[in-house]
Every structure is written in structure tokens, then in C-alpha cells.
Tab-separated table of C-alpha atoms in Angstrom:
chain	number	residue	atom	x	y	z
W	1	MET	CA	-53.911	-7.169	-0.498
W	2	ALA	CA	-57.695	-6.164	-0.766
W	3	GLY	CA	-60.291	-8.091	0.890
W	4	ILE	CA	-57.966	-8.402	3.911
W	5	THR	CA	-57.431	-6.572	7.035
W	6	SER	CA	-54.776	-4.990	8.358
W	7	ASP	CA	-54.398	-7.595	11.053
W	8	GLU	CA	-54.457	-10.216	8.695
W	9	TYR	CA	-52.102	-8.233	6.340
W	10	ILE	CA	-49.311	-7.767	9.267
W	11	HIS	CA	-49.810	-11.545	10.396
W	12	HIS	CA	-49.047	-12.680	6.814
W	13	HIS	CA	-46.156	-10.501	6.726
W	14	LEU	CA	-44.691	-12.552	10.037
W	15	THR	CA	-45.668	-16.238	9.174
W	16	TYR	CA	-42.749	-18.076	7.764
W	17	TRP	CA	-42.720	-20.603	4.270
W	18	THR	CA	-42.423	-23.617	6.352
W	19	VAL	CA	-41.803	-27.377	5.987
W	20	GLY	CA	-42.273	-29.790	8.883
W	21	ASN	CA	-44.574	-30.915	11.748
W	22	GLY	CA	-44.788	-27.412	13.063
W	23	GLY	CA	-43.038	-28.436	16.260
W	24	PHE	CA	-39.241	-28.704	16.526
W	25	TRP	CA	-39.178	-30.786	12.774
W	26	THR	CA	-40.258	-27.448	11.556
W	27	LEU	CA	-37.843	-25.982	8.987
W	28	HIS	CA	-38.169	-22.448	7.655
W	29	LEU	CA	-37.326	-22.721	3.889
W	30	ASP	CA	-37.521	-18.793	3.286
W	31	THR	CA	-35.149	-18.034	5.641
W	32	LEU	CA	-32.426	-21.274	4.636
W	33	LEU	CA	-32.664	-20.536	1.015
W	34	VAL	CA	-32.425	-16.325	1.305
W	35	SER	CA	-29.572	-17.155	3.618
W	36	VAL	CA	-27.909	-19.935	1.230
W	37	ALA	CA	-28.613	-17.478	-1.524
W	38	LEU	CA	-27.029	-14.768	-0.372
W	39	GLY	CA	-24.294	-16.455	1.650
W	40	LEU	CA	-23.307	-17.963	-2.004
W	41	LEU	CA	-23.705	-14.423	-3.470
W	42	PHE	CA	-20.776	-13.423	-0.854
W	43	PHE	CA	-19.198	-15.840	-1.637
W	44	PHE	CA	-18.892	-15.946	-5.565
W	45	SER	CA	-18.723	-12.372	-5.815
W	46	PHE	CA	-15.587	-12.750	-3.263
W	47	TRP	CA	-14.317	-15.834	-4.662
W	48	VAL	CA	-13.967	-14.273	-8.465
W	49	VAL	CA	-11.669	-11.531	-6.670
W	50	ALA	CA	-9.975	-14.236	-4.735
W	51	ARG	CA	-9.503	-16.551	-7.684
W	52	LYS	CA	-7.487	-14.012	-9.835
W	53	ALA	CA	-6.499	-11.854	-7.252
W	54	SER	CA	-3.424	-9.841	-8.292
W	55	SER	CA	-0.857	-7.452	-6.509
W	56	GLY	CA	-1.097	-5.396	-9.687
W	57	VAL	CA	-3.244	-2.539	-10.444
W	58	PRO	CA	-6.692	-3.542	-8.904
W	59	GLY	CA	-9.798	-3.415	-10.688
W	60	LYS	CA	-13.172	-1.893	-9.528
W	61	TRP	CA	-14.398	-5.094	-7.845
W	62	GLN	CA	-11.636	-5.932	-6.819
W	63	ASN	CA	-10.571	-2.525	-4.825
W	64	PHE	CA	-14.228	-3.030	-3.053
W	65	VAL	CA	-13.572	-6.012	-2.244
W	66	GLU	CA	-10.320	-5.292	-0.829
W	67	ILE	CA	-11.755	-2.041	1.046
W	68	ALA	CA	-14.117	-4.907	2.728
W	69	VAL	CA	-11.286	-7.046	3.608
W	70	THR	CA	-8.795	-4.362	4.652
W	71	PHE	CA	-11.543	-2.872	6.576
W	72	VAL	CA	-12.519	-6.201	8.735
W	73	ASP	CA	-8.909	-7.218	9.064
W	74	SER	CA	-8.058	-3.669	10.746
W	75	GLN	CA	-10.837	-4.363	12.919
W	76	VAL	CA	-9.948	-7.758	13.613
W	77	LYS	CA	-5.826	-7.103	14.354
W	78	GLU	CA	-7.517	-3.986	16.857
W	79	THR	CA	-9.412	-6.569	19.092
W	80	PHE	CA	-7.849	-10.066	18.425
W	81	HIS	CA	-4.729	-10.571	19.693
W	82	GLY	CA	-4.430	-14.373	19.934
W	83	LYS	CA	-3.230	-16.405	16.893
W	84	ASN	CA	-6.135	-17.986	14.609
W	85	ARG	CA	-6.395	-17.933	11.151
W	86	MET	CA	-10.154	-18.433	11.399
W	87	VAL	CA	-11.065	-15.056	13.147
W	88	ALA	CA	-10.850	-12.862	10.382
W	89	PRO	CA	-12.589	-15.115	7.681
W	90	MET	CA	-15.130	-15.299	10.135
W	91	ALA	CA	-15.408	-11.951	11.153
W	92	LEU	CA	-15.687	-11.578	7.536
W	93	THR	CA	-18.473	-13.784	6.788
W	94	ILE	CA	-20.253	-12.371	9.596
W	95	PHE	CA	-19.736	-8.841	8.606
W	96	VAL	CA	-21.053	-9.527	4.794
W	97	TRP	CA	-23.577	-12.037	5.293
W	98	VAL	CA	-25.452	-9.991	7.867
W	99	TRP	CA	-25.455	-6.956	5.766
W	100	LEU	CA	-27.152	-9.067	3.015
W	101	MET	CA	-29.845	-10.402	4.642
W	102	ASN	CA	-30.307	-6.885	6.478
W	103	PHE	CA	-30.664	-5.421	3.414
W	104	MET	CA	-33.204	-7.753	2.651
W	105	ASP	CA	-35.081	-5.277	4.571
W	106	MET	CA	-34.486	-2.595	2.373
W	107	ILE	CA	-36.424	-4.224	-0.836
W	108	PRO	CA	-40.548	-3.147	-0.558
W	109	VAL	CA	-41.951	-5.722	1.390
W	110	ASP	CA	-44.232	-6.820	-0.860
W	111	LEU	CA	-41.810	-7.587	-3.666
W	112	PHE	CA	-40.822	-11.064	-2.807
W	113	PRO	CA	-44.145	-12.155	-1.311
W	114	ARG	CA	-45.697	-11.032	-4.341
W	115	ILE	CA	-44.104	-13.167	-6.564
W	116	ALA	CA	-43.454	-15.850	-4.638
W	117	ALA	CA	-47.112	-16.095	-4.962
W	118	TRP	CA	-47.192	-15.394	-8.549
W	119	ILE	CA	-45.059	-18.481	-9.094
W	120	ALA	CA	-47.010	-20.642	-6.648
W	121	MET	CA	-50.441	-19.970	-8.161
W	122	PRO	CA	-50.110	-22.197	-10.924
W	123	PHE	CA	-49.147	-25.355	-8.689
W	124	GLY	CA	-52.385	-24.416	-7.043
W	125	ALA	CA	-51.697	-22.863	-3.993
W	126	ASN	CA	-53.757	-19.994	-2.548
W	127	PRO	CA	-52.077	-17.385	-2.815
W	128	GLU	CA	-53.367	-15.981	0.861
W	129	HIS	CA	-51.407	-18.791	2.140
W	130	VAL	CA	-48.158	-18.657	0.275
W	131	TYR	CA	-45.491	-17.125	3.122
W	132	LEU	CA	-42.304	-15.569	2.311
W	133	ARG	CA	-40.127	-13.702	4.835
W	134	VAL	CA	-37.183	-12.735	3.131
W	135	VAL	CA	-34.949	-11.150	6.219
W	136	GLY	CA	-33.008	-13.943	7.665
W	137	THR	CA	-31.785	-12.022	10.413
W	138	ASN	CA	-35.633	-11.375	10.945
W	139	ASP	CA	-35.586	-14.939	12.027
W	140	LEU	CA	-34.513	-16.087	15.688
W	141	ASN	CA	-33.452	-19.442	14.169
W	142	MET	CA	-31.136	-17.045	12.086
W	143	THR	CA	-29.840	-15.364	14.802
W	144	PHE	CA	-29.468	-17.499	17.430
W	145	ALA	CA	-27.275	-19.904	15.134
W	146	MET	CA	-24.855	-17.833	14.534
W	147	SER	CA	-24.651	-16.552	17.764
W	148	PHE	CA	-24.543	-19.986	19.367
W	149	SER	CA	-21.771	-21.095	16.979
W	150	VAL	CA	-19.799	-18.288	17.897
W	151	PHE	CA	-20.551	-19.638	21.519
W	152	ALA	CA	-19.451	-22.998	20.942
W	153	LEU	CA	-16.273	-21.824	19.108
W	154	MET	CA	-15.881	-19.300	22.516
W	155	ILE	CA	-15.820	-23.020	24.496
W	156	PHE	CA	-13.690	-24.852	22.184
W	157	TYR	CA	-10.562	-22.432	21.675
W	158	SER	CA	-11.136	-21.548	25.492
W	159	PHE	CA	-10.401	-25.502	26.215
W	160	LYS	CA	-7.778	-25.346	23.108
W	161	VAL	CA	-5.724	-22.536	24.259
W	162	LYS	CA	-5.743	-22.720	28.163
W	163	GLY	CA	-6.525	-26.632	28.848
W	164	VAL	CA	-8.777	-28.171	30.428
W	165	ARG	CA	-7.093	-27.091	34.039
W	166	GLY	CA	-6.487	-23.395	32.621
W	167	TYR	CA	-10.077	-22.804	31.742
W	168	GLY	CA	-11.441	-24.792	34.669
W	169	ARG	CA	-9.589	-22.792	36.962
W	170	GLU	CA	-10.848	-19.375	35.193
W	171	ILE	CA	-14.673	-20.750	35.307
W	172	LEU	CA	-13.816	-21.665	39.228
W	173	PHE	CA	-11.681	-19.025	41.061
W	174	HIS	CA	-12.435	-15.993	39.192
W	175	PRO	CA	-13.964	-13.803	40.154
W	176	PHE	CA	-13.440	-14.708	43.942
W	177	ASN	CA	-10.664	-16.492	43.939
W	178	HIS	CA	-11.046	-18.569	47.031
W	179	TRP	CA	-11.816	-22.451	46.870
W	180	GLY	CA	-15.124	-21.571	49.159
W	181	PHE	CA	-16.595	-19.293	46.183
W	182	MET	CA	-16.425	-21.817	43.788
W	183	PRO	CA	-20.168	-22.667	43.354
W	184	VAL	CA	-20.756	-18.803	43.299
W	185	ASN	CA	-18.154	-18.312	40.815
W	186	LEU	CA	-19.764	-20.965	38.372
W	187	MET	CA	-22.897	-19.539	38.551
W	188	LEU	CA	-21.742	-16.331	37.957
W	189	ARG	CA	-19.930	-17.451	35.077
W	190	ILE	CA	-22.758	-19.730	33.427
W	191	VAL	CA	-24.481	-16.077	33.648
W	192	GLU	CA	-22.057	-14.030	32.118
W	193	ASP	CA	-21.461	-16.497	29.346
W	194	LEU	CA	-24.875	-17.146	28.486
W	195	ALA	CA	-25.603	-13.336	28.280
W	196	LYS	CA	-23.184	-13.548	25.418
W	197	PRO	CA	-24.913	-15.325	22.519
W	198	ILE	CA	-28.457	-14.221	23.849
W	199	SER	CA	-27.879	-10.894	23.565
W	200	LEU	CA	-25.561	-11.013	20.858
W	201	SER	CA	-28.773	-12.712	18.885
W	202	LEU	CA	-31.312	-10.929	20.351
W	203	ARG	CA	-30.072	-7.436	19.741
W	204	LEU	CA	-29.574	-8.476	16.001
W	205	PHE	CA	-33.143	-9.903	16.147
W	206	GLY	CA	-34.869	-7.179	17.585
W	207	ASN	CA	-33.369	-4.587	15.819
W	208	MET	CA	-34.264	-6.185	12.328
W	209	TYR	CA	-37.750	-7.041	13.615
W	210	ALA	CA	-38.583	-3.756	14.453
W	211	GLY	CA	-37.418	-2.351	11.075
W	212	GLU	CA	-39.378	-4.944	9.145
W	213	LEU	CA	-42.544	-4.427	11.458
W	214	LEU	CA	-42.590	-0.800	10.594
W	215	PHE	CA	-42.077	-1.456	6.827
W	216	VAL	CA	-44.998	-3.305	6.787
W	217	LEU	CA	-46.891	-0.435	8.841
W	218	ILE	CA	-45.603	1.617	6.444
W	219	ALA	CA	-46.816	-0.521	3.436
W	220	LEU	CA	-50.768	-0.247	5.120
W	221	LEU	CA	-50.600	3.506	5.165
W	222	LEU	CA	-49.689	3.722	1.444
W	223	ALA	CA	-52.600	1.369	0.942
W	224	GLN	CA	-54.905	4.313	2.209
W	225	PHE	CA	-54.023	5.881	-1.093
W	226	THR	CA	-57.686	4.618	-2.513
W	227	HIS	CA	-59.647	5.708	0.582
W	228	GLY	CA	-60.422	9.122	-0.047
W	229	ALA	CA	-58.725	12.732	0.730
W	230	THR	CA	-57.620	11.279	4.319
W	231	GLY	CA	-56.524	8.583	2.501
W	232	VAL	CA	-54.325	10.466	0.169
W	233	ALA	CA	-53.043	12.612	3.034
W	234	LEU	CA	-51.865	9.288	4.908
W	235	GLY	CA	-50.148	7.576	1.602
W	236	ILE	CA	-48.229	10.894	1.516
W	237	LEU	CA	-47.263	10.579	5.113
W	238	GLY	CA	-46.595	7.033	4.154
W	239	ILE	CA	-44.336	8.118	1.401
W	240	ILE	CA	-42.094	10.096	3.494
W	241	CYS	CA	-41.992	7.961	6.761
W	242	GLY	CA	-41.178	4.614	4.080
W	243	PHE	CA	-38.031	7.217	2.842
W	244	ALA	CA	-37.099	8.360	6.457
W	245	TRP	CA	-37.158	4.950	7.401
W	246	THR	CA	-34.996	2.933	4.713
W	247	VAL	CA	-32.392	5.964	4.875
W	248	PHE	CA	-32.467	5.372	8.675
W	249	HIS	CA	-32.767	1.607	8.203
W	250	LEU	CA	-30.111	1.416	5.823
W	251	LEU	CA	-27.460	2.916	9.014
W	252	ILE	CA	-28.912	0.542	11.345
W	253	ILE	CA	-28.499	-2.789	9.165
W	254	THR	CA	-24.917	-1.605	8.813
W	255	ILE	CA	-24.344	-1.108	12.316
W	256	GLN	CA	-25.587	-3.997	13.285
W	257	ALA	CA	-23.862	-6.228	11.221
W	258	PHE	CA	-21.023	-4.235	12.308
W	259	ILE	CA	-21.886	-4.627	15.952
W	260	PHE	CA	-22.514	-8.624	15.123
W	261	MET	CA	-19.060	-9.050	13.721
W	262	MET	CA	-17.238	-7.074	16.496
W	263	LEU	CA	-18.803	-8.616	19.338
W	264	SER	CA	-18.097	-12.384	17.887
W	265	VAL	CA	-14.729	-10.951	17.514
W	266	VAL	CA	-14.802	-9.484	21.205
W	267	TYR	CA	-15.952	-12.743	22.624
W	268	LEU	CA	-13.525	-14.774	20.677
W	269	SER	CA	-10.538	-12.642	21.660
W	270	MET	CA	-11.709	-13.450	25.408
W	271	ALA	CA	-11.905	-16.936	24.779
W	272	HIS	CA	-8.196	-16.658	23.611
W	273	GLU	CA	-6.931	-14.634	26.918
W	274	SER	CA	-5.978	-15.816	30.048
W	275	HIS	CA	-7.165	-14.235	32.974
W	276	ASP	CA	-4.535	-15.486	35.034
W	277	MET	CA	-2.108	-12.678	32.822
W	278	HIS	CA	-3.699	-10.093	34.168
L	1	MET	CA	-40.829	-18.544	19.866
L	2	ASN	CA	-40.510	-20.289	16.710
L	3	ILE	CA	-37.226	-22.023	17.488
L	4	ASN	CA	-36.975	-25.460	15.345
L	5	VAL	CA	-34.824	-27.730	13.421
L	6	SER	CA	-33.659	-24.181	11.074
L	7	LEU	CA	-31.484	-23.248	13.756
L	8	ILE	CA	-29.149	-26.407	13.231
L	9	GLY	CA	-29.408	-25.858	9.544
L	10	GLU	CA	-28.666	-22.280	9.816
L	11	ALA	CA	-25.980	-23.297	11.944
L	12	ILE	CA	-24.419	-25.745	9.247
L	13	VAL	CA	-24.529	-23.131	6.752
L	14	PHE	CA	-22.875	-20.867	8.578
L	15	GLY	CA	-20.285	-22.821	9.298
L	16	LEU	CA	-19.944	-23.919	5.534
L	17	PHE	CA	-19.861	-20.227	4.643
L	18	ILE	CA	-17.127	-19.625	7.491
L	19	TRP	CA	-14.738	-22.415	6.249
L	20	LEU	CA	-15.349	-21.857	2.487
L	21	THR	CA	-14.214	-18.046	3.194
L	22	MET	CA	-11.355	-18.994	4.962
L	23	LYS	CA	-10.324	-21.459	2.388
L	24	PHE	CA	-11.256	-19.849	-0.565
L	25	ILE	CA	-10.971	-16.293	0.227
L	26	TRP	CA	-9.054	-14.874	2.696
L	27	PRO	CA	-6.014	-16.438	2.160
L	28	TYR	CA	-5.883	-15.486	-1.730
L	29	ILE	CA	-6.833	-11.677	-1.245
L	30	THR	CA	-4.628	-10.893	1.866
L	31	LYS	CA	-1.607	-12.361	-0.234
L	32	ALA	CA	-2.413	-10.324	-3.148
L	33	MET	CA	-2.838	-7.015	-0.895
L	34	ASP	CA	0.351	-7.925	0.718
L	35	GLU	CA	2.278	-8.512	-2.216
L	36	ARG	CA	1.023	-5.228	-3.775
L	37	ALA	CA	2.014	-3.745	-0.673
L	38	SER	CA	5.766	-4.884	-0.749
L	39	LYS	CA	5.861	-3.863	-4.273
L	40	ILE	CA	4.926	-0.090	-3.639
L	41	ALA	CA	7.136	-0.420	-0.711
L	42	GLU	CA	9.792	-1.708	-3.243
L	43	GLY	CA	8.656	1.164	-5.926
L	44	LEU	CA	9.005	3.938	-3.137
L	45	ALA	CA	12.950	2.454	-2.462
L	46	ALA	CA	13.442	2.155	-5.687
L	47	GLY	CA	12.599	6.057	-6.458
L	48	GLU	CA	14.184	7.261	-3.300
L	49	ARG	CA	17.267	5.386	-4.274
L	50	GLY	CA	17.021	6.969	-7.831
L	51	ARG	CA	16.770	10.351	-6.709
L	52	LYS	CA	19.677	10.137	-4.655
L	53	ASP	CA	21.176	8.439	-7.681
L	54	LEU	CA	20.339	11.182	-9.557
L	55	GLU	CA	21.610	13.544	-6.631
L	56	ASN	CA	24.943	12.273	-6.510
L	57	ALA	CA	25.589	11.990	-9.867
L	58	GLN	CA	24.909	15.610	-9.955
L	59	VAL	CA	26.971	16.334	-7.653
L	60	LYS	CA	29.821	13.999	-9.456
L	61	SER	CA	29.090	15.782	-12.858
L	62	THR	CA	29.517	19.076	-10.968
L	63	GLU	CA	33.178	18.292	-9.455
L	64	ILE	CA	34.343	16.822	-12.651
L	65	LEU	CA	32.913	19.625	-14.389
L	66	HIS	CA	35.310	21.822	-11.682
L	67	ALA	CA	38.292	19.894	-12.060
L	68	ALA	CA	38.181	20.134	-16.173
L	69	ARG	CA	37.800	23.538	-15.784
L	70	ASP	CA	40.983	23.471	-13.217
L	71	LYS	CA	42.887	21.238	-15.458
L	72	GLY	CA	42.182	23.729	-18.600
L	73	GLY	CA	43.295	26.266	-16.628
L	74	GLU	CA	46.475	24.836	-15.753
L	75	VAL	CA	47.402	23.645	-19.482
L	76	VAL	CA	46.551	27.114	-20.613
L	77	GLU	CA	48.919	28.534	-17.933
L	78	VAL	CA	51.745	25.888	-18.811
L	79	ALA	CA	51.338	26.841	-22.319
L	80	ASN	CA	51.649	30.168	-21.690
L	81	GLN	CA	54.795	29.797	-19.840
L	82	GLN	CA	56.348	27.589	-22.021
L	83	ALA	CA	55.797	29.913	-24.941
L	84	ALA	CA	56.939	32.916	-23.168
L	85	ARG	CA	60.000	30.679	-22.055
L	86	ILE	CA	60.515	29.458	-25.931
L	87	LEU	CA	60.178	33.149	-27.112
L	88	GLU	CA	63.270	34.005	-24.260
L	89	ASP	CA	65.357	30.921	-25.428
L	90	ALA	CA	64.961	32.549	-28.970
L	91	ARG	CA	65.763	35.862	-27.939
L	92	LYS	CA	68.767	34.925	-26.171
L	93	ASP	CA	70.198	32.716	-28.984
L	94	ALA	CA	69.418	35.559	-31.671
L	95	GLN	CA	71.364	38.024	-29.196
L	96	ALA	CA	74.191	35.235	-28.885
L	97	GLU	CA	73.979	34.864	-32.656
L	98	ARG	CA	74.255	38.584	-33.163
L	99	GLN	CA	77.035	38.762	-30.993
L	100	ARG	CA	78.675	36.231	-32.129
L	101	GLN	CA	78.356	37.116	-35.657
L	102	VAL	CA	79.515	40.877	-34.649
L	103	GLU	CA	82.456	39.007	-33.155
L	104	ALA	CA	83.678	37.653	-36.128
L	105	ALA	CA	82.920	40.499	-38.357
L	106	LYS	CA	85.232	42.392	-36.109
L	107	ALA	CA	87.998	39.422	-36.454
L	108	GLU	CA	87.411	39.302	-40.091
L	109	ILE	CA	87.784	43.294	-40.018
L	110	GLN	CA	91.047	42.942	-37.734
L	111	GLN	CA	92.669	40.219	-39.728
L	112	GLU	CA	91.697	42.362	-43.098
L	113	LEU	CA	93.340	45.479	-41.862
L	114	ASN	CA	96.396	43.376	-40.529
L	115	ARG	CA	96.851	41.977	-43.747
L	116	ALA	CA	96.766	45.506	-45.234
L	117	LYS	CA	98.917	46.822	-43.007
L	118	GLU	CA	101.428	43.870	-43.831
L	119	ALA	CA	100.933	44.284	-47.665
L	120	LEU	CA	101.308	48.247	-47.017
L	121	ARG	CA	104.595	47.323	-45.693
L	122	ALA	CA	106.155	45.316	-47.835
L	123	GLU	CA	104.638	47.819	-50.318
L	124	VAL	CA	105.960	51.018	-48.147
L	125	ALA	CA	109.508	49.530	-48.247
L	126	ASN	CA	109.828	49.239	-51.475
L	127	ILE	CA	108.305	52.315	-52.690
L	128	ALA	CA	111.126	53.999	-49.748
L	129	VAL	CA	113.947	51.999	-51.063
L	130	THR	CA	113.313	52.831	-54.748
L	131	ALA	CA	112.969	56.259	-53.740
L	132	ALA	CA	115.917	57.029	-51.978
L	133	GLY	CA	117.664	55.021	-54.790
L	134	ARG	CA	116.344	57.499	-56.904
L	135	ILE	CA	116.693	60.247	-54.681
L	136	ILE	CA	120.503	59.913	-53.767
L	137	GLU	CA	120.874	58.129	-57.083
L	138	ARG	CA	123.293	55.292	-55.942
L	139	GLU	CA	122.904	51.925	-55.680
L	140	ILE	CA	122.219	51.004	-52.405
L	141	ASP	CA	123.048	47.813	-50.895
L	142	PRO	CA	119.700	46.364	-50.271
L	143	ARG	CA	120.856	43.545	-48.057
L	144	ALA	CA	122.889	46.211	-46.112
L	145	HIS	CA	120.058	48.184	-45.795
L	146	LYS	CA	117.344	46.141	-44.949
L	147	ALA	CA	117.491	45.831	-41.198
L	148	LEU	CA	117.150	49.766	-41.470
L	149	LEU	CA	114.163	49.491	-43.925
L	150	ASP	CA	112.554	47.056	-41.904
L	151	GLU	CA	112.651	49.174	-39.233
L	152	LEU	CA	111.051	52.050	-41.110
L	153	ALA	CA	108.509	49.865	-42.587
L	154	ARG	CA	107.504	48.592	-38.802
L	155	GLN	CA	107.366	52.299	-37.303
L	156	ILE	CA	103.842	52.028	-40.199
L	157	HIS	CA	100.933	51.177	-38.275
């Protein structure tokens, strides 16, 4: 970090590792690799249990996995009353995967970028230009990818459960049940439905982005240690803040993963329920 | 805002992991848990059944014990009664036997007495004839006086 300004340090931490033309055809390799790696970690660690799941006395790991599954299952059963075998596995995937990606925030902010720079150096890369952001949910592409996938499922199941006619009636005659209000209803419906994936995605992104930024700022405080007496004081402040924020953020990442899961289930549950029945 | 093709890539990855979870994880774990739940339920039911069986067995054993005790008491009672009866019978038999023997003895004694009286009667008649003959010093005709002598002998009791 020596020789670069705070501004450059923060900017370095907020730049993605990309390939592509810089426009739409750009791929965030860091988000993609980390999300795939964590997804595989989730899948294999749960698959180990699923592969030889026994109804006998469970081992410690099986116990843990079963607690996670039971937790998700009970939440889904409470909220979702339709018949869909996809919803509960989706909720489990969201909860564990998002939590794991959020958890990357708990790892010291400079650890992975430094390792990446150290690996890249022998290949002739300038370490100043090796970028790596390991918190997947810190990328709008990631959160929007999930929220719009949920949105697509909402639309799909709305059609599947209610049929074109039922779904169309719901859109056009709700909340004002009169043919003259059809355009108003449609507009309201579009706003209402679009608000769902956008708020879902931005909520998670905002929380994680703020958390990441705070960790970067705390890291800057810690970097003051070498700058005399005030520097030491700031460094100590940095340690205290770092500890406090880590503890608090641990709560946030869990809550955010839970909220994302619950809202996805709630939205899908709404897609399965007919308004006519109320 | 940096929205780019990563979004599509992540959506595919997301979908893939949902599918993997749905296909290879969720059914197996929930199945195992359901099976365990039913196993536990069965175990609890079996335990409850066992407890009830034990209770029933205890009640039954107590009943059997009581019945056996009653039966034993009855047997003793009957035995006592029988013993008393046998004793009573034996005493009655003994008494009857004694009575019979006494009667027999009495009858024999009477017979003996009668026989002795008969003998004595004959003897007395002879002695009286002899004595009378000697006293009157003359021959008397025993045939002529037999009726008289028999009459005399009969008077001896």
C-alpha cells in the first residue's frame, strides 16, 4: 500500500477483475469465480451428507446440514402454501450461497487482493493493476442476476398456476375491478412487480457495499500505525472499529441472506396465490 | 452501474446451483430426516407399548398371585375338613367296634353262664339224687322221680 494515496487504495478495492470490451460484453471474473467456487463449496459440503444421508444417528456435519435444511424448510412451509418442489431447494441455495458470498466480507480486505497480486506478478502483471473483489454480493450483476431470476420464476409460475387468462385478469382488474381502470391497473402492476426484484437486489447490494467500504476505511485507519503518535492512536481506533464492525457485520450478512431468501419465497408464494380467492 | 454480461453468467450459475440442490441434495436430506422422524415415532410408540405391556403383566401377575393364594387357602381348608372328617370317622368306627366287642363279650359271657348253669343243674340233680338215696338209704326209682328232680334242678338259677 506504500506509495499510493487513500483515494487510490479505495479505488483499487472497488475495481473488478474484468475481461471484455469494457461495455456490456465485460465479464467480472472475480465475482464469477468466487461465486462458482462458493457455490461448489456449498454444493459439495451438502452433497457429502445427501449422498449417504442416513436415518440413523447423524454425525456432526450431517447434523449441521440438517439444521440448515430444517430451518429453511420450516420457513418455506410457513410462507409458501403452493405445491412446488423447486421453492425450498431454491431458498436453501439462496440462503447458503448468499451467506457464503457475504462472508467473504469477513476476510481481511487486503488478503485476497494481495495473494492475487503475488500470484500474478511472475506472469508479468503490474501488481497495481491486479484487481480482485471477493465479495460476490457486492456486485450489482450478482444481486440482479439472482433477483431477476426470482422475478422470471415469478412470471413463469404466475402463468403456470393461473393460466394466461387468470394472470391477465389479475393484472388488468386488480386493484380496481372495472374495465375503465385497465390501463391504470396495468401501470400499477408493472411498477409493483418491477419494484420487487429491484428492491430485493439493491437491498443486499447496498448493505454489502457499505460493509465492504467500511472495512476498506478501517484498513486505512490501521495503515496509520507508522505515522507517529497520532498514527498509533488512529491505528488503535482502527482495531476497535474493525472488531466492532466485524461483529456487527456478521449479524448483517446473516440477516441479509435470510431476507433475500424469505422475500424470494414470499414473491413466489404470491405468484402461486390467486387474488380471486381473497 | 457496471451492469454487463456478468449478470447473465451469474443468472446461469444461480439456476445451475438451484437445479443441483433440487436434484442431488434436498430430496435425500429431507427423506433421511423424514425416515428418522418416523423411526423415532415408532420407537416412542414401541416404548409406550412396552410400558403398557409391563403394566398389564404386573396386573396379571398380581391377579395370578392372589388366585394362587386363594386356591392354596382353599386346599388347606379342604384338607383340614377332610382330616377332621377322617378323624371323626375313625373315632366312630372305633366306638362302634368297641361296642360290638363289648356286646360280643357280653353275649359270650351269658352263653358261658348259661352253659355253666346247665352243667350245674345236671350236676345238682345228680348230687341231689345221690344225696337223697344215701339219706333215705333206699333205692328209689330214678325214672319215677325224674320229673320231680328235674323240677328241682330247674329251680336253680
